[in-house]
Coordinates of C-alpha atoms in Angstrom, one line a residue:
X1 CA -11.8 -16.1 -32.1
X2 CA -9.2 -16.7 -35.4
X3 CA -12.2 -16.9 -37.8
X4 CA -13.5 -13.1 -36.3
X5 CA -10.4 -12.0 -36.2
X6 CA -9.4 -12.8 -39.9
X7 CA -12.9 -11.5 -40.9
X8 CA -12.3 -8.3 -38.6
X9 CA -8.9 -8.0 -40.3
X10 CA -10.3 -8.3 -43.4
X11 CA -12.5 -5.4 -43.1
X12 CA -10.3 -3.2 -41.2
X13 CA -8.6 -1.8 -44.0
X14 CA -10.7 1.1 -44.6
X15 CA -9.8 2.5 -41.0
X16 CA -5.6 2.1 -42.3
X17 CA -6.7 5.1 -44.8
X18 CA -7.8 7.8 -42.5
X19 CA -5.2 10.4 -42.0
X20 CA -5.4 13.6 -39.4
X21 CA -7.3 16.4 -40.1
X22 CA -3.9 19.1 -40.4
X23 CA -4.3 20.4 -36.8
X24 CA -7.1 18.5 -35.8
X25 CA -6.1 17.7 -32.4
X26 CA -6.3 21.5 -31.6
X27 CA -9.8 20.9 -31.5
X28 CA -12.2 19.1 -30.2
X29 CA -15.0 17.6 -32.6
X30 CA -18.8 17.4 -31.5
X31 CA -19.5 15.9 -35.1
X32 CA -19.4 13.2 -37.4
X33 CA -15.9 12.7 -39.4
X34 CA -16.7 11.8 -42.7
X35 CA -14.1 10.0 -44.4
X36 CA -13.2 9.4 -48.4
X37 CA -10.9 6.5 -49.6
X38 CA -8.9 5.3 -52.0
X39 CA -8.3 1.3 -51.2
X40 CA -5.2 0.0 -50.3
X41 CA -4.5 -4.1 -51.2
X42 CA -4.8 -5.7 -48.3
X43 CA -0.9 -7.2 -47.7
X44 CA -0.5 -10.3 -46.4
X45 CA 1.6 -11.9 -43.6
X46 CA 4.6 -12.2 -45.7
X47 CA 4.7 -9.1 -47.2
X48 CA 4.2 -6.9 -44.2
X49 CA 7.2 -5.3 -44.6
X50 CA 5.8 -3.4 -47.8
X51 CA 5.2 0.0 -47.8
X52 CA 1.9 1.4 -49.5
X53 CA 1.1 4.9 -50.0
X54 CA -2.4 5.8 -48.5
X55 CA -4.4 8.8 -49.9
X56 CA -7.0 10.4 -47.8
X57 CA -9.6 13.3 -48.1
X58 CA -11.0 14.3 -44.6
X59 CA -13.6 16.5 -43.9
X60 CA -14.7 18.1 -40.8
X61 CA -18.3 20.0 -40.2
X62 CA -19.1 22.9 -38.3
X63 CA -19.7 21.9 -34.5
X64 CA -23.1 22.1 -32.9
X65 CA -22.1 24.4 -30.7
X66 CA -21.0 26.8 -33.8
X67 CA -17.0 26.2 -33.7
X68 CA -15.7 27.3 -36.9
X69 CA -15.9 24.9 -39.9
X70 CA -12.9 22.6 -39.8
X71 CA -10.4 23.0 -43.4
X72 CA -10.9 20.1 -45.6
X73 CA -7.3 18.1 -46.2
X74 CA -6.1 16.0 -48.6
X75 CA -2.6 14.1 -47.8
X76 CA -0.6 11.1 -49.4
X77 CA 1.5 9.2 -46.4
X78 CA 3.6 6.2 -46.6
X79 CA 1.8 3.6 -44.3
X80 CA 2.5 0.9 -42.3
X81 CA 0.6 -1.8 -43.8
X82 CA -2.4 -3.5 -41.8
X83 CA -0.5 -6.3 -39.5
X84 CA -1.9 -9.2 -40.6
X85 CA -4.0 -11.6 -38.3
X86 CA -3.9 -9.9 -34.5
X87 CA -6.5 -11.3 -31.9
X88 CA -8.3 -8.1 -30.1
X89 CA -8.6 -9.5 -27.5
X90 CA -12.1 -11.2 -25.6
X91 CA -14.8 -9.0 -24.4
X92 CA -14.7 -10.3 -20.8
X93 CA -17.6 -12.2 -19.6
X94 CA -19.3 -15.5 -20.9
X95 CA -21.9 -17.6 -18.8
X96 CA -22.9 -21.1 -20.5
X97 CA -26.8 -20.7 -21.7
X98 CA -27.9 -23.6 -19.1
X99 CA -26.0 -22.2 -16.0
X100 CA -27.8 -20.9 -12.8
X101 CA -27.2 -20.1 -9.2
X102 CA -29.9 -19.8 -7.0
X103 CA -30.8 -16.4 -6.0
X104 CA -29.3 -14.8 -2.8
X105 CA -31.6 -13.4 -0.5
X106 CA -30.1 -9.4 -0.5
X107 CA -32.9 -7.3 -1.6
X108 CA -32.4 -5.2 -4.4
X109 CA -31.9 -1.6 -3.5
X110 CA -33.4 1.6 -4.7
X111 CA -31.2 2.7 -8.0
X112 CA -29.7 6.3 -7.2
X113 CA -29.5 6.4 -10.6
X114 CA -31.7 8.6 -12.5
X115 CA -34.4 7.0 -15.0
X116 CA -33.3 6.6 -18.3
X117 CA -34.1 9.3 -20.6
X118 CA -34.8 8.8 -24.4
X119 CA -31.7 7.8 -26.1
X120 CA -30.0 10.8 -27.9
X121 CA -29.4 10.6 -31.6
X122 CA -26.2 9.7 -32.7
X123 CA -23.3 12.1 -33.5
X124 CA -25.9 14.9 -31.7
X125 CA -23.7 16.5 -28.2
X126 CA -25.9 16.2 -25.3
X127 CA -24.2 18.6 -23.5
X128 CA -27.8 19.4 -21.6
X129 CA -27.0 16.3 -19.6
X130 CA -23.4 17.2 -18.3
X131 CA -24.2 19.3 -15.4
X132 CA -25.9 15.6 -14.1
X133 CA -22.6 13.9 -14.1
X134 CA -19.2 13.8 -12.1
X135 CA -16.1 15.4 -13.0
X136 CA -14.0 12.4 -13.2
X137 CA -10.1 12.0 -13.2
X138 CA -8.9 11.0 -16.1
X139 CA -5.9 9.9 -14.6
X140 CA -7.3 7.0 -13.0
X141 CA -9.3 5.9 -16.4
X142 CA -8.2 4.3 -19.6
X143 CA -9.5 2.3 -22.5
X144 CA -8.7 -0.5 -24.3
X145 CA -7.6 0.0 -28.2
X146 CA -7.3 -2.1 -31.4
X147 CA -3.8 -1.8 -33.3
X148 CA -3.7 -3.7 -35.8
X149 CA -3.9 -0.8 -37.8
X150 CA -1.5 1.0 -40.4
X151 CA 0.2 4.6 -38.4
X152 CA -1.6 6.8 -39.5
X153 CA -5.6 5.2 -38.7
X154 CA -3.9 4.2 -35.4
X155 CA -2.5 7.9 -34.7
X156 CA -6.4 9.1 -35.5
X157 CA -7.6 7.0 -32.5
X158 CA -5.0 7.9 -30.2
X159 CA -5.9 11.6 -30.9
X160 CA -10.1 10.5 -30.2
X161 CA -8.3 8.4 -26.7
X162 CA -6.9 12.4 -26.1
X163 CA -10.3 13.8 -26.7
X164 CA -11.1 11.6 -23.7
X165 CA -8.9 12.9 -21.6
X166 CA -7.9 9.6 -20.6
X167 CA -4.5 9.0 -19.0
X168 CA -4.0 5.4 -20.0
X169 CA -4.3 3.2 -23.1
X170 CA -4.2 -0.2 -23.1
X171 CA -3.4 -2.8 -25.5
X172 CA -3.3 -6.3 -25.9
X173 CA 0.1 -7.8 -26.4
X174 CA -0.7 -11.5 -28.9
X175 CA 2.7 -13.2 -28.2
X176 CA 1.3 -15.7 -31.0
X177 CA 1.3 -13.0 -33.1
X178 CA 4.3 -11.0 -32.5
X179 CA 6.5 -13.9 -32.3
X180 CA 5.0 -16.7 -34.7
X181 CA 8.2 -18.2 -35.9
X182 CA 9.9 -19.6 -33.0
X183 CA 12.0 -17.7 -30.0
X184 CA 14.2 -15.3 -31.2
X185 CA 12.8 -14.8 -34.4
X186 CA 10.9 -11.4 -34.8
X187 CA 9.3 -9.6 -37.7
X188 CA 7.9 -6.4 -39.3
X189 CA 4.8 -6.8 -37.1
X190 CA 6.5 -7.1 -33.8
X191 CA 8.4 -3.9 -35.0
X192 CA 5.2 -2.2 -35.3
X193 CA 3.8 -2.9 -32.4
X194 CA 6.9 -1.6 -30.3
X195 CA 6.7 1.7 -32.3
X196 CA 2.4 2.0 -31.5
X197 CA 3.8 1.4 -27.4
X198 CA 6.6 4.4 -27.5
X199 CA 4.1 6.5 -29.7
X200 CA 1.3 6.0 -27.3
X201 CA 4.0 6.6 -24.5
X202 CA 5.0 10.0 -26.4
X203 CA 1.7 11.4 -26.8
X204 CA 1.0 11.5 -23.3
X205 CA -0.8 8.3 -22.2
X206 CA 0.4 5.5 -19.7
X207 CA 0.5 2.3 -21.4
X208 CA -0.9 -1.2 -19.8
X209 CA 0.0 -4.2 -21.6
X210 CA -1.6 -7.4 -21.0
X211 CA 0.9 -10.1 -22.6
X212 CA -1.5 -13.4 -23.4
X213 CA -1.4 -16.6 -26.0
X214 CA 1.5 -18.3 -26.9
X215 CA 2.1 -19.2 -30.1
X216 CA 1.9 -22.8 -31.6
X217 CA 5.7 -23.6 -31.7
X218 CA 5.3 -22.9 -27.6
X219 CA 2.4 -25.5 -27.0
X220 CA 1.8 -29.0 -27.9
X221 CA -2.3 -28.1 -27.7
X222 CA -2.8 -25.8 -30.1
X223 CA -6.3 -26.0 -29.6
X224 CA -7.8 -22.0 -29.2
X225 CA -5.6 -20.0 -26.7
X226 CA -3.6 -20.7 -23.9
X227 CA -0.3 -21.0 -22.3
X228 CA 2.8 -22.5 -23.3
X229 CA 4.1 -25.6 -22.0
X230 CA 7.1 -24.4 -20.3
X231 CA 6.4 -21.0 -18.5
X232 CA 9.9 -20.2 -19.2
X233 CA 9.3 -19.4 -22.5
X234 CA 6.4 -16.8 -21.6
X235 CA 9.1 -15.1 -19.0
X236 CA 11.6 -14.8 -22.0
X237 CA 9.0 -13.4 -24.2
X238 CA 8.3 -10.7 -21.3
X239 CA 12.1 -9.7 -21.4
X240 CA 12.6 -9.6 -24.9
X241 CA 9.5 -7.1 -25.1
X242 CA 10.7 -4.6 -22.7
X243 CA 14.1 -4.7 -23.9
X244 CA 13.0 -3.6 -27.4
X245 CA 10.0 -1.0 -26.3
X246 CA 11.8 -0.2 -23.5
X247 CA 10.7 -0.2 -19.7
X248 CA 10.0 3.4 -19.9
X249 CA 7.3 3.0 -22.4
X250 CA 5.3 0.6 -20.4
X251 CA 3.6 1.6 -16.8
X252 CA 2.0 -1.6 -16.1
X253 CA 1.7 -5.4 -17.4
X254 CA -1.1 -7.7 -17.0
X255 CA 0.2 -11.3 -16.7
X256 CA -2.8 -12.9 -19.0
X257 CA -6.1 -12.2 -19.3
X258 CA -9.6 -14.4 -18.1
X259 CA -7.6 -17.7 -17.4
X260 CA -10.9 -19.1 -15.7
X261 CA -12.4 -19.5 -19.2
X262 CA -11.0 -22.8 -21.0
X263 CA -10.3 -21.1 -24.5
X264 CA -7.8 -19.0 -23.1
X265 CA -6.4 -21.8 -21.3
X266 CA -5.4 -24.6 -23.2
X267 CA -2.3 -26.6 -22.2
X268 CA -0.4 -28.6 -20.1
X269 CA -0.5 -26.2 -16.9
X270 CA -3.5 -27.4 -14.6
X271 CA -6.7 -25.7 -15.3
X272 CA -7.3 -23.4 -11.9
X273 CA -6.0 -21.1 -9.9
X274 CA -2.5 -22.8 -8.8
X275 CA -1.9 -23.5 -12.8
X276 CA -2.0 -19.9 -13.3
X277 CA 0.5 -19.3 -10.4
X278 CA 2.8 -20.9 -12.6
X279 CA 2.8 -18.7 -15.0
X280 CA 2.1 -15.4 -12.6
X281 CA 5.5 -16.5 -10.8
X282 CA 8.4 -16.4 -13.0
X283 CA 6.6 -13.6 -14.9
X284 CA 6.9 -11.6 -12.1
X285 CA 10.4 -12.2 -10.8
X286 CA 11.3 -11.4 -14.6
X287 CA 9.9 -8.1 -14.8
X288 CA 10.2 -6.7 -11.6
X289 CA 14.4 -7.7 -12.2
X290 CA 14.5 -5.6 -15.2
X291 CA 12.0 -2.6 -13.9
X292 CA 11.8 -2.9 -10.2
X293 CA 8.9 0.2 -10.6
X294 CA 6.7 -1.7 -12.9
X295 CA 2.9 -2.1 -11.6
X296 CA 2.4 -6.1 -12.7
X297 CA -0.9 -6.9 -12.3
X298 CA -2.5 -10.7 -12.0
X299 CA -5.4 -11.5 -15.0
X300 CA -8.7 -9.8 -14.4
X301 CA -11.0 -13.1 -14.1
X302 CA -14.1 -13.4 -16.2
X303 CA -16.8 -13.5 -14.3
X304 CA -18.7 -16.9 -14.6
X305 CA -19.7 -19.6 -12.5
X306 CA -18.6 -23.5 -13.2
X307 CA -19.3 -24.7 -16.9
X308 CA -17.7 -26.9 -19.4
X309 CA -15.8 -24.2 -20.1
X310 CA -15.1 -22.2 -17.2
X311 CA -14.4 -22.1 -13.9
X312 CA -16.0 -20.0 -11.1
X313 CA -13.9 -16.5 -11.1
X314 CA -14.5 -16.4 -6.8
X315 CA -13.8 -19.8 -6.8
X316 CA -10.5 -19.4 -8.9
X317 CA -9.9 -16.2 -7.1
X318 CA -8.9 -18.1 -3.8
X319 CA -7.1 -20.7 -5.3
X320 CA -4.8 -18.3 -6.7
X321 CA -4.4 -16.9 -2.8
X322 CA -4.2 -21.0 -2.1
X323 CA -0.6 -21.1 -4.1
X324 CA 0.6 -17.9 -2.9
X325 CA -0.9 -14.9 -4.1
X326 CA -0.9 -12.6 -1.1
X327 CA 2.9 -13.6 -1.4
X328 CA 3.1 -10.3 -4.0
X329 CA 2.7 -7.6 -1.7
X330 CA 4.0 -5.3 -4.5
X331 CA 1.3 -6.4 -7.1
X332 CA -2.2 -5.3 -8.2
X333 CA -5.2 -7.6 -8.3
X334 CA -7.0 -7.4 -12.1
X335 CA -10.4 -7.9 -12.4
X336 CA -13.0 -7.8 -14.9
X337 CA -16.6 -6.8 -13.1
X338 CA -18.9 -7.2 -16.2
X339 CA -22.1 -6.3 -15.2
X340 CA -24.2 -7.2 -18.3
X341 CA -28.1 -5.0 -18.5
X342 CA -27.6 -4.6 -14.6
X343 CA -27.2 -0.6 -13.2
X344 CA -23.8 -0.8 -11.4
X345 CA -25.4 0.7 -8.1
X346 CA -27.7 -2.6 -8.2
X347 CA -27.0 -6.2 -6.1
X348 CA -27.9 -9.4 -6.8
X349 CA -31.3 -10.9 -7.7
X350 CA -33.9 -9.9 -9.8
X351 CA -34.2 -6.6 -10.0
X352 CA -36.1 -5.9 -12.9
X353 CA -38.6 -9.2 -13.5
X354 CA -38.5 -10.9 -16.4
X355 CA -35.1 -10.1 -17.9
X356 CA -33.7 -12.8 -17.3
X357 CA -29.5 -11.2 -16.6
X358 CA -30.4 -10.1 -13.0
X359 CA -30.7 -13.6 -10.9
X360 CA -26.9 -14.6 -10.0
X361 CA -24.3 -12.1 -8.3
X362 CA -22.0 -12.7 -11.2
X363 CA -24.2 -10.3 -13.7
X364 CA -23.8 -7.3 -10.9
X365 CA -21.0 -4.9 -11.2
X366 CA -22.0 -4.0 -7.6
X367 CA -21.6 -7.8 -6.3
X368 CA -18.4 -8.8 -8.1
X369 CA -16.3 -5.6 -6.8
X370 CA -18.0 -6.3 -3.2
X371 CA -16.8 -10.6 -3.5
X372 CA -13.7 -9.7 -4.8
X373 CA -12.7 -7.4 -2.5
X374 CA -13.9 -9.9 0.5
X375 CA -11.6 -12.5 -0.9
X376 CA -8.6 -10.4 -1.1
X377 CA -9.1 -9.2 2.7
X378 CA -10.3 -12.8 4.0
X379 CA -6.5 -13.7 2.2
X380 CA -4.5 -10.6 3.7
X381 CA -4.0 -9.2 0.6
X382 CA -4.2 -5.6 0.9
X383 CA -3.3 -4.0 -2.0
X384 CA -5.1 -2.1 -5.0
X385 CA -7.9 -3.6 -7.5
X386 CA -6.9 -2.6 -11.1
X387 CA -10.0 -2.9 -13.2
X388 CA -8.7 -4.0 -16.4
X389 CA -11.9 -4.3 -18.1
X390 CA -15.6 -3.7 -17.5
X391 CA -18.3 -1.5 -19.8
X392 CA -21.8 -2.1 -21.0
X393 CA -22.8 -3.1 -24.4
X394 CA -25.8 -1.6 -26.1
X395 CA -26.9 -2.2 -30.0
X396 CA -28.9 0.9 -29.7
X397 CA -28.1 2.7 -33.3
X398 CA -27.1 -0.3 -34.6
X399 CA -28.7 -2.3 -37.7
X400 CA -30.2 -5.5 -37.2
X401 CA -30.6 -7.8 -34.1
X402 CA -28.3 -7.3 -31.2
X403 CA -26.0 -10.8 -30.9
X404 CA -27.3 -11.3 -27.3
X405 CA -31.0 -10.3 -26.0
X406 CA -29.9 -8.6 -22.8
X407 CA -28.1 -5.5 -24.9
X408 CA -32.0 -4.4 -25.7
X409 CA -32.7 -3.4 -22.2
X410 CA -29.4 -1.5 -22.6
X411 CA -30.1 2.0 -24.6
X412 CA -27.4 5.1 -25.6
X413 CA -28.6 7.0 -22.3
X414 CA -27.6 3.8 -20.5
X415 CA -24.5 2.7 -21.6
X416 CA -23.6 6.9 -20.3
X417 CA -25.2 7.1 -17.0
X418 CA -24.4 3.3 -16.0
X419 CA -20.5 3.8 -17.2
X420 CA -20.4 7.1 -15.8
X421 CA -22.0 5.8 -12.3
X422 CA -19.4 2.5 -12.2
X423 CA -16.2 5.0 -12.5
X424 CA -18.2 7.4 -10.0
X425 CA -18.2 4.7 -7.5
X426 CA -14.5 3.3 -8.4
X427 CA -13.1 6.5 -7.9
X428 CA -15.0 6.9 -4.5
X429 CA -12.8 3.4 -3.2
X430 CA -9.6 4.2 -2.3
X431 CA -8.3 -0.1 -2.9
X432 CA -9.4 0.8 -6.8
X433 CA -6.7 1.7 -9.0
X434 CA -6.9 2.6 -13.0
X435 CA -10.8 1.7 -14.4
X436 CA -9.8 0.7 -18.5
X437 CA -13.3 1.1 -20.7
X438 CA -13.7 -1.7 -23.2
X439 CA -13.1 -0.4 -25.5
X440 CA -12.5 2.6 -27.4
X441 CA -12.4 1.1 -31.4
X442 CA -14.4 -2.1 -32.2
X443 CA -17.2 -0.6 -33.5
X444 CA -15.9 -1.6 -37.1
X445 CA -19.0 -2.0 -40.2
X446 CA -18.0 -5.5 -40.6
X447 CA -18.1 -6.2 -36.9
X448 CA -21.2 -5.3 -36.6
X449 CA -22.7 -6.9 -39.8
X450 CA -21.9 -9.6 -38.1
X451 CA -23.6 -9.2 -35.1
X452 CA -20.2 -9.5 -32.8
X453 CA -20.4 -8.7 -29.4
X454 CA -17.5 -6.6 -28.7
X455 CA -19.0 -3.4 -31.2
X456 CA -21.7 -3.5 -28.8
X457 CA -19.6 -2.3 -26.2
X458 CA -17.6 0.4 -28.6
X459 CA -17.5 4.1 -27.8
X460 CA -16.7 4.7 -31.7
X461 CA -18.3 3.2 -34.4
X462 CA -18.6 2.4 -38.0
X463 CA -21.9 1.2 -40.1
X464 CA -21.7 1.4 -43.4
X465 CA -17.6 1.7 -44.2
X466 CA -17.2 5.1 -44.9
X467 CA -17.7 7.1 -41.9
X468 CA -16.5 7.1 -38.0
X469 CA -18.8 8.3 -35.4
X470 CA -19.0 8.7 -31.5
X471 CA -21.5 7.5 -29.0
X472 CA -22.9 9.4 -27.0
X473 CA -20.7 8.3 -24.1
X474 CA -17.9 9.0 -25.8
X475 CA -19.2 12.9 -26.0
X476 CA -20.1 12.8 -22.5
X477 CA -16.5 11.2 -21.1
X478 CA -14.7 14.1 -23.3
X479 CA -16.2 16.8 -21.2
X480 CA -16.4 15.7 -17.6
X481 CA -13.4 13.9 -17.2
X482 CA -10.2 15.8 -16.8
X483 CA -5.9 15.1 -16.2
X484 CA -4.8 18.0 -14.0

């Protein structure tokens, strides 16, 4: 993922130069926000601590629905500077192209869904299709955000995660990042990132952090991502970051994320379920001694079968209940239930002939909340589901081919009803706890140039560099979900 994310970096710089709209968060847009820029020199890791004044011209257009015509404003801020070299952050699943399972025998069921309308235009409201949906409670959904952004580009998203009515943000804590000179030593970027947490805290929102890759000077494989060598160190770094955003900024941690998949898991500890329990340990005495309240939650799994690089998420599942998972009575079990071009109300196999994503239980959102949940109670462990990630991706609107062929059987009007039906149904289970949407921000012009999977699964977006819009989901989650 480095050579994405210095390419993502790269480009991200136009985002750092968008600054509110003077009141805009008094209203709610229904259209495109065109934005005009004036560069800013993209600084470098050892310069991060510079200061460069941003210059931005927003303007807002009248609202489909005939709200007044938004002022035009024109402001000069000091920014932060983009941080340098951040990792977003994996999408979740990955299946090797040669795995299979044989099909089980549960017949597919009759989709309650309704069919799939004709995708609406981008940046059009399609408020004709609200009455359809659920109200929802914000309060129990999130979505995931990018950061590495200068204040003021990252203050615009949190106001679009407020248009969502969302009651939790969650973001991605790169220890490798943060911390890249050795223990103790901290920088301008880990200063930036505490400041986003209590911001994102002060403007309303519950923050989850999930705390993943250690840095070289922690592992002798420095190989892709993974643990250190001593889970100590890990622990340490846990304590030094809620001593300096303090433990009433943060509502929940995520110990890791998708240690069945090899690239986040290269090191000395063993490569399963008990070698994660290593880490999961000590990480949660440590936080649960300095905030006895905190929700810690164990890495939501990827789910994949056994490849070269990965190993079977219900597989690893139960080895992590082999070395003493059902031990944390206290904690919350993450998981990731992916469900690829599959309708979430569908089960495993073939559903639709010919597509190809619909012949192993690991594609269905329906099947991998139903196996999880199995394993849990088969181990005793009752206590609540957090679903740390999970969305659909579509390239519908997009330029170009999609990266993967299973996004063309997903359109705009899918990505909606399917994402809207999954929280229905997680919000109907009283063992599910926060849903978080990946992701809110991804959607970047370079991104998807480059045909990269997670702008597929974007509820914002950006194609040519100049302009942010929302999909249609996006305008459908701001009006029927709600924080009372």
């Amino acid at each position: 993922m480095s050579d994405m994310m210095q390419t993502m970096t790269r480009h991200l710089s136009f985002i750092g130069m968008m600054l509110l709209l003077l009141g805009l968060a008094a209203c709610r847009p229904q259209e495109t926000i065109i934005i005009y820029i004036t560069p800013t020199p993209q600084p470098s890791a050892t310069s991060a601590s510079t200061l460069v004044p941003t210059t931005v011209a927003m303007l807002a257009t009248e609202t489909a629905t005939g709200g007044a015509v938004a002022q035009a404003a024109t402001a000069t801020q000091t920014a932060a500077p983009t941080l340098a070299t951040a990792e977003p952050g994996s999408f979740g699943p990955i299946i090797d192209a040669s795995y299979s399972l044989p099909p089980t025998s549960t017949p597919p069921p009759t989709s309650t869904l309704p069919p799939s309308s004709t995708p609406t235009p981008i940046n059009t409201p399609i408020a004709t299709l609200y009455p359809a949906y659920p109200a929802l409670d914000g309060n129990r959904i999130g979505v995931q955000m990018y950061y590495n952004l200068p204040i003021d580009a990252y203050y615009v998203f949190l106001q679009h995660a407020k248009w969502l009515n969302v009651g939790w943000i969650k973001l991605q804590a790169d220890w490798s990042f943060l911390q890249p000179e050795g223990p103790g030593a901290y920088g301008p970027t880990f200063q930036f990132f505490v400041d986003y947490v209590q911001r994102t805290r002060a403007e309303g929102f519950r923050v989850l952090l999930s705390v993943v890759k250690a840095p070289d000077w922690a592992r002798s494989t420095v190989e892709e991502d993974g643990p250190p060598d001593d889970p100590q160190l890990y622990v340490n770094f846990l304590a030094e970051l809620m001593e300096r955003i303090k433990p009433e900024n943060i509502a929940a941690i995520e110990v890791w994320n998708e240690p069945n998949l090899i690239r986040e898991w290269r090191g000395t500890l063993p490569f399963n379920g008990a070698g994660y329990m290593q880490l999961f340990r000590p990480a949660y005495d440590r936080i649960k001694s300095i905030a006895p309240e905190m929700q810690v939650i164990s890495a939501g799994l990827a789910p994949t079968g056994n490849t070269a690089g990965s190993v079977d998420d219900r597989t690893y599942m139960q080895q992590m209940y082999d070395a003493g998972l059902a031990e944390y009575t206290l904690a919350a079990v993450g998981i990731h239930p992916y469900s690829w071009s599959n309708p979430p109300d569908f089960v495993c196999c073939d559903t639709i002939p010919g597509r190809g994503w619909d012949d192993d239980p690991h594609f269905f959102f329906a099947d991998n909340l139903r196996d999880y949940r199995a394993i849990m109670e088969r181990n005793g462990h009752n206590v609540p589901m957090w679903t740390t990630e999970f969305g659909w991706a579509t390239w519908d609107g997009y330029p170009g081919d999609p990266p993967d062929e299973w996004m063309r059987f997903n359109t705009l009007a899918d990505q909606v009803e399917y994402t809207v039906r999954a929280l229905e149904i997680g919000q109907s289970l009283d063992y599910m706890g926060p849903m978080i949407l990946w992701n809110l921000n991804f959607g970047t012009a370079t991104l998807i140039q480059d045909r990269l999977e997670m702008s597929a699964y974007s509820l914002t977006y950006d194609v040519d560099g100049l302009s942010l819009s929302r999909r249609p989901l996006f305008e459908v989650l701001s009006q029927i979900v709600t924080r009372q």
